[in-house]
CSV table of C-alpha atoms and ligand atoms in Angstrom, one decimal:
chain,number,residue,atom,x,y,z
P,796,MET,CA,-7.3,-12.3,-3.4
P,797,LEU,CA,-4.8,-11.0,-5.9
P,798,HIS,CA,-3.0,-12.8,-8.7
P,799,VAL,CA,-0.3,-10.9,-10.6
P,800,GLU,CA,1.3,-12.8,-13.5
P,801,GLY,CA,4.1,-11.8,-15.8
P,802,LEU,CA,3.6,-8.1,-15.2
P,803,GLU,CA,5.9,-6.0,-17.2
P,804,LYS,CA,6.5,-2.2,-17.6
P,805,ARG,CA,9.2,-0.6,-19.7
P,806,PHE,CA,10.2,3.1,-19.5
P,807,GLY,CA,12.2,3.5,-22.7
P,808,GLY,CA,15.0,1.0,-22.4
P,809,LEU,CA,14.5,0.4,-18.7
P,810,ARG,CA,12.5,-2.6,-17.5
P,811,ALA,CA,11.1,-1.2,-14.3
P,812,VAL,CA,8.9,-4.3,-13.8
P,813,ASP,CA,10.1,-7.4,-15.5
P,814,GLY,CA,7.8,-10.4,-15.3
P,815,ALA,CA,6.6,-9.9,-11.7
P,816,THR,CA,4.5,-12.8,-10.6
P,817,PHE,CA,2.9,-13.4,-7.1
P,818,ARG,CA,-0.3,-14.2,-5.3
P,819,LEU,CA,-1.8,-12.6,-2.2
P,820,GLN,CA,-3.9,-14.8,0.2
P,821,PRO,CA,-7.0,-13.2,1.6
P,822,GLY,CA,-6.9,-11.9,5.1
P,823,VAL,CA,-3.1,-11.8,5.2
P,824,ILE,CA,-0.6,-8.9,5.6
P,825,THR,CA,2.1,-9.3,3.0
P,826,ALA,CA,5.2,-7.1,2.9
P,827,LEU,CA,6.8,-6.1,-0.4
P,828,ILE,CA,10.5,-5.3,0.1
P,829,GLY,CA,13.5,-4.8,-2.1
P,830,PRO,CA,16.2,-2.2,-2.9
P,831,ASN,CA,15.4,1.3,-4.1
P,832,GLY,CA,14.4,1.2,-7.8
P,833,SER,CA,13.6,-2.5,-7.8
P,834,GLY,CA,10.1,-1.8,-9.1
P,835,LYS,CA,7.8,-1.9,-6.0
P,836,THR,CA,6.0,1.4,-6.6
P,837,THR,CA,5.6,0.7,-10.3
P,838,THR,CA,4.1,-2.7,-9.4
P,839,PHE,CA,1.5,-0.9,-7.3
P,840,ASP,CA,0.9,1.6,-10.2
P,841,LEU,CA,0.3,-1.3,-12.5
P,842,ILE,CA,-2.1,-3.1,-10.1
P,843,THR,CA,-4.2,0.0,-9.5
P,844,GLY,CA,-4.4,1.3,-13.1
P,845,ASN,CA,-2.2,4.4,-12.5
P,846,VAL,CA,0.2,2.9,-15.2
P,847,ARG,CA,-0.6,0.6,-18.0
P,848,PRO,CA,1.4,-2.6,-18.3
P,849,ASN,CA,3.3,-3.7,-21.4
P,850,ALA,CA,2.4,-7.3,-20.6
P,851,GLY,CA,0.9,-9.3,-17.8
P,852,VAL,CA,-2.4,-9.9,-16.0
P,853,VAL,CA,-3.8,-8.7,-12.7
P,854,ARG,CA,-6.7,-10.6,-11.2
P,855,PHE,CA,-8.5,-9.3,-8.1
P,856,GLU,CA,-10.9,-11.8,-6.4
P,857,GLY,CA,-10.9,-13.8,-9.7
P,858,ARG,CA,-11.7,-10.9,-11.9
P,859,ASP,CA,-9.4,-9.6,-14.6
P,860,ILE,CA,-8.7,-5.9,-13.7
P,861,THR,CA,-5.7,-5.3,-16.0
P,862,GLY,CA,-6.0,-1.9,-17.7
P,863,LEU,CA,-9.0,-0.7,-15.6
P,864,SER,CA,-8.8,3.0,-14.5
P,865,PRO,CA,-7.8,3.8,-10.9
P,866,TRP,CA,-11.3,4.8,-9.9
P,867,GLN,CA,-12.8,1.6,-11.3
P,868,VAL,CA,-10.2,-0.4,-9.3
P,869,ALA,CA,-10.9,1.5,-6.2
P,870,ARG,CA,-14.7,1.0,-6.5
P,871,LEU,CA,-14.1,-2.8,-6.8
P,872,GLY,CA,-12.7,-2.7,-3.2
P,873,LEU,CA,-8.9,-2.3,-3.9
P,874,GLY,CA,-7.5,0.8,-2.3
P,875,ARG,CA,-3.9,2.2,-2.2
P,876,THR,CA,-1.8,5.0,-0.8
P,877,PHE,CA,1.1,6.7,-2.5
P,878,GLN,CA,4.7,6.9,-1.6
P,879,LEU,CA,4.4,10.7,-2.0
P,880,PRO,CA,1.0,11.6,-0.4
P,881,ARG,CA,-1.6,13.1,-2.8
P,882,LEU,CA,-3.9,15.2,-0.8
P,883,PHE,CA,-5.8,18.4,-1.7
P,884,GLY,CA,-3.6,20.9,0.1
P,885,GLU,CA,-6.2,23.7,0.3
P,886,MET,CA,-8.9,21.4,1.7
P,887,THR,CA,-9.0,20.5,5.4
P,888,VAL,CA,-7.9,17.1,6.6
P,889,LEU,CA,-11.6,16.2,7.2
P,890,GLU,CA,-12.6,17.4,3.8
P,891,ASN,CA,-9.9,15.3,2.2
P,892,MET,CA,-11.3,12.3,4.1
P,893,THR,CA,-14.9,12.8,2.9
P,894,ALA,CA,-14.2,13.9,-0.7
P,895,ALA,CA,-13.9,10.4,-2.2
P,896,VAL,CA,-17.0,8.9,-0.5
P,897,ARG,CA,-20.2,8.6,-2.6
P,898,GLU,CA,-22.4,6.6,-0.2
P,899,GLY,CA,-24.1,7.4,3.1
P,900,THR,CA,-25.4,10.6,4.6
P,901,LEU,CA,-23.0,13.5,5.4
P,902,ARG,CA,-23.5,12.8,9.1
P,903,GLU,CA,-22.5,9.2,8.7
P,904,VAL,CA,-19.5,10.0,6.5
P,905,VAL,CA,-18.2,12.7,8.8
P,906,HIS,CA,-18.7,10.4,11.8
P,907,ARG,CA,-16.7,7.7,10.1
P,908,ALA,CA,-14.0,10.1,9.0
P,909,LEU,CA,-13.5,11.4,12.6
P,910,LYS,CA,-13.3,7.8,13.9
P,911,LEU,CA,-10.6,7.1,11.3
P,912,LEU,CA,-8.7,10.3,12.1
P,913,ASP,CA,-8.7,9.2,15.7
P,914,PHE,CA,-7.4,5.9,14.6
P,915,VAL,CA,-4.3,7.6,13.1
P,916,GLY,CA,-3.9,10.1,15.9
P,917,LEU,CA,-4.9,13.2,13.8
P,918,THR,CA,-8.2,14.3,15.5
P,919,ALA,CA,-6.6,17.6,16.5
P,920,HIS,CA,-5.8,18.3,12.9
P,921,ALA,CA,-9.3,17.6,11.4
P,922,ASP,CA,-10.0,21.3,10.5
P,923,ALA,CA,-6.4,22.2,9.5
P,924,PRO,CA,-5.6,22.5,5.8
P,925,ALA,CA,-3.8,19.4,4.6
P,926,SER,CA,-0.9,21.6,3.4
P,927,SER,CA,-0.1,22.4,7.0
P,928,LEU,CA,0.6,18.7,7.9
P,929,SER,CA,4.1,17.2,8.2
P,930,TYR,CA,5.1,14.5,5.7
P,931,GLY,CA,4.4,11.8,8.3
P,932,GLN,CA,1.0,13.3,9.1
P,933,ARG,CA,0.1,13.5,5.4
P,934,LYS,CA,1.0,9.8,5.0
P,935,LEU,CA,-1.3,9.0,7.9
P,936,THR,CA,-4.1,11.1,6.4
P,937,GLU,CA,-3.8,9.1,3.2
P,938,LEU,CA,-4.0,5.8,5.1
P,939,ALA,CA,-7.1,7.0,7.0
P,940,ARG,CA,-8.6,8.2,3.7
P,941,VAL,CA,-8.2,5.0,1.8
P,942,LEU,CA,-10.0,3.2,4.7
P,943,MET,CA,-13.0,5.5,4.1
P,944,LEU,CA,-13.9,3.3,1.1
P,945,ARG,CA,-13.9,0.1,3.2
P,946,PRO,CA,-11.5,-1.7,0.8
P,947,ARG,CA,-11.0,-5.4,1.1
P,948,LEU,CA,-7.5,-5.2,-0.2
P,949,VAL,CA,-5.2,-2.2,0.6
P,950,LEU,CA,-1.8,-1.5,-1.0
P,951,LEU,CA,0.3,0.8,1.3
P,952,ASP,CA,3.4,2.4,-0.2
P,953,GLU,CA,5.9,3.1,2.6
P,954,PRO,CA,3.2,4.0,5.2
P,955,PHE,CA,5.7,4.4,8.0
P,956,ALA,CA,8.2,6.6,6.2
P,957,GLY,CA,8.5,9.9,8.2
P,958,VAL,CA,6.3,8.6,11.0
P,959,ASN,CA,7.8,8.4,14.5
P,960,PRO,CA,8.6,4.9,15.8
P,961,THR,CA,6.0,5.0,18.6
P,962,LEU,CA,3.2,6.1,16.2
P,963,ALA,CA,4.4,3.6,13.6
P,964,ARG,CA,4.1,0.8,16.1
P,965,ALA,CA,0.6,2.0,17.0
P,966,ILE,CA,-0.4,2.1,13.3
P,967,ALA,CA,1.0,-1.4,12.8
P,968,ASP,CA,-1.1,-2.6,15.6
P,969,ARG,CA,-4.2,-1.1,14.1
P,970,LEU,CA,-3.4,-2.7,10.7
P,971,LEU,CA,-3.3,-6.0,12.5
P,972,ALA,CA,-6.7,-5.3,14.1
P,973,LEU,CA,-8.1,-4.5,10.6
P,974,GLN,CA,-6.5,-7.7,9.3
P,975,ARG,CA,-8.3,-9.7,12.0
P,976,GLN,CA,-11.5,-8.2,10.8
P,977,GLY,CA,-10.7,-9.5,7.3
P,978,THR,CA,-8.8,-6.8,5.4
P,979,THR,CA,-5.9,-7.9,3.3
P,980,PHE,CA,-2.8,-5.7,3.0
P,981,LEU,CA,0.3,-5.5,0.8
P,982,VAL,CA,2.8,-3.1,2.4
P,983,ILE,CA,6.0,-1.7,1.0
P,984,ASP,CA,8.4,-0.6,3.7
P,985,HIS,CA,12.0,-0.4,4.6
P,986,ASP,CA,11.7,-0.7,8.4
P,987,MET,CA,12.7,-4.3,8.6
P,988,PRO,CA,11.9,-5.0,12.3
P,989,LEU,CA,8.5,-3.4,11.8
P,990,VAL,CA,7.8,-5.3,8.6
P,991,MET,CA,9.0,-8.6,10.1
P,992,GLY,CA,6.7,-8.1,13.1
P,993,LEU,CA,3.7,-7.2,10.9
P,994,ALA,CA,3.7,-9.4,7.9
P,995,GLU,CA,2.9,-13.1,7.7
P,996,THR,CA,4.4,-13.3,4.2
P,997,VAL,CA,7.2,-11.4,2.6
P,998,LEU,CA,7.8,-10.8,-1.1
P,999,VAL,CA,11.2,-9.6,-2.3
P,1000,MET,CA,11.7,-7.7,-5.5
P,1001,ASP,CA,14.9,-7.2,-7.3
P,1002,MET,CA,15.3,-5.6,-10.8
P,1003,GLY,CA,11.6,-5.8,-11.5
P,1004,SER,CA,11.0,-9.4,-10.5
P,1005,VAL,CA,9.9,-11.2,-7.4
P,1006,ILE,CA,12.9,-13.2,-6.4
P,1007,ALA,CA,11.7,-14.7,-3.1
P,1008,ALA,CA,8.4,-15.2,-1.2
P,1009,GLY,CA,7.7,-16.8,2.1
P,1010,ALA,CA,7.6,-16.5,5.9
P,1011,PRO,CA,9.7,-13.5,7.2
P,1012,LYS,CA,12.4,-15.6,8.7
P,1013,ASP,CA,12.9,-17.9,5.7
P,1014,VAL,CA,13.1,-14.9,3.4
P,1015,ARG,CA,15.5,-13.1,5.7
P,1016,ASP,CA,17.8,-16.1,5.6
P,1017,ASP,CA,17.6,-16.6,1.8
P,1018,PRO,CA,21.0,-16.0,0.3
P,1019,ARG,CA,19.6,-14.4,-2.9
P,1020,VAL,CA,17.7,-11.9,-0.7
P,1021,ARG,CA,20.7,-11.1,1.4
P,1022,GLU,CA,22.7,-10.4,-1.8
P,1023,ALA,CA,20.0,-8.3,-3.4
P,1024,TYR,CA,18.7,-6.4,-0.4
P,1025,PHE,CA,21.4,-6.2,2.2
P,1026,GLY,CA,24.5,-6.7,0.1
P,1027,THR,CA,26.5,-9.8,0.5
P,1028,ALA,CA,28.8,-8.6,3.3
P,1029,ARG,CA,26.1,-7.8,5.8
P,1030,PRO,CA,25.6,-10.5,8.5
Q,2507,ADP,P1,10.9,1.3,-6.0
Q,2507,ADP,O1,9.5,1.7,-5.6
Q,2507,ADP,O2,11.2,-0.2,-5.8
Q,2507,ADP,O3,12.0,2.1,-5.4
Q,2507,ADP,P2,10.1,2.2,-8.7
Q,2507,ADP,O4,9.0,1.3,-9.1
Q,2507,ADP,O5,9.7,3.6,-8.2
Q,2507,ADP,O6,11.0,1.5,-7.6
Q,2507,ADP,O7,11.1,2.4,-9.9
Q,2507,ADP,C1,11.6,1.3,-10.6
Q,2507,ADP,C2,12.5,1.9,-11.7
Q,2507,ADP,O8,11.7,2.5,-12.7
Q,2507,ADP,C3,13.5,2.9,-11.3
Q,2507,ADP,O9,14.7,2.8,-12.0
Q,2507,ADP,C4,12.8,4.2,-11.6
Q,2507,ADP,O10,13.7,5.3,-11.8
Q,2507,ADP,C5,12.0,3.9,-12.9
Q,2507,ADP,N1,10.8,4.6,-13.1
Q,2507,ADP,C6,9.7,4.7,-12.2
Q,2507,ADP,N2,8.8,5.4,-12.7
Q,2507,ADP,C7,9.2,6.0,-13.9
Q,2507,ADP,C8,8.7,6.9,-14.9
Q,2507,ADP,N3,7.5,7.4,-14.8
Q,2507,ADP,N4,9.5,7.1,-16.0
Q,2507,ADP,C9,10.7,6.6,-16.1
Q,2507,ADP,N5,11.3,5.8,-15.2
Q,2507,ADP,C10,10.6,5.4,-14.1
Q,2508,MG,MG1,8.9,3.2,-4.3
């Protein structure tokens, strides 16, 4: 589905992403974990064309998408959300949902938007300005909005941050339902129990590189991961 090879991004002297290499299998939910500052968000930015790499290649469904613009990448079927939600604050939640869609009648688009808002538990807020939402609600609106474009691959940057645990569990279940219908996900998150219950595969980043990849329990028990992610002392 996605093949990232030797991806590199330097900010001045800092190597934010330093040779990141990994593959995503179609139809699988993969988690991307790692300490703060390890390069996870920048990796998303490089995949989706928000930042240009200094080196490396990104292939989506066999096609080289390195250096394409964010809208070109989105139109190919690769969607993403941002760690800090990017909504139009003066527009309503429903308007935010429909703004990016170019196909279908208004009636169809609004119907679909309302279904997706129901999916994330935000029906009551459809007519509210996006600026009135809490941080967690804005994250959920972004999640619903990216699904409007029916992406085949979705990159989610900390989708559960600021979302209460009950709702987070419900959203995780809905992601699993979308996965069963064929959508592929790469999810950055820090909620380890949630990630471990959601993802079939876990990638671990440290200092700009992917240092481990595998089933959740194998990755969790990997000594390099314990050292990078948990600190050596933590059992
Ligand atoms: P993560 O998402 O894993 O916490 P990031 O990808 O956001 O990590 O950041 C990786 C490193 O790159 C950090 O040291 C961060 O401060 C730095 N960085 C990220 N974006 C920029 C930028 N636009 N300019 C300079 N440094 C940046
Ligand atoms: Mg980040």
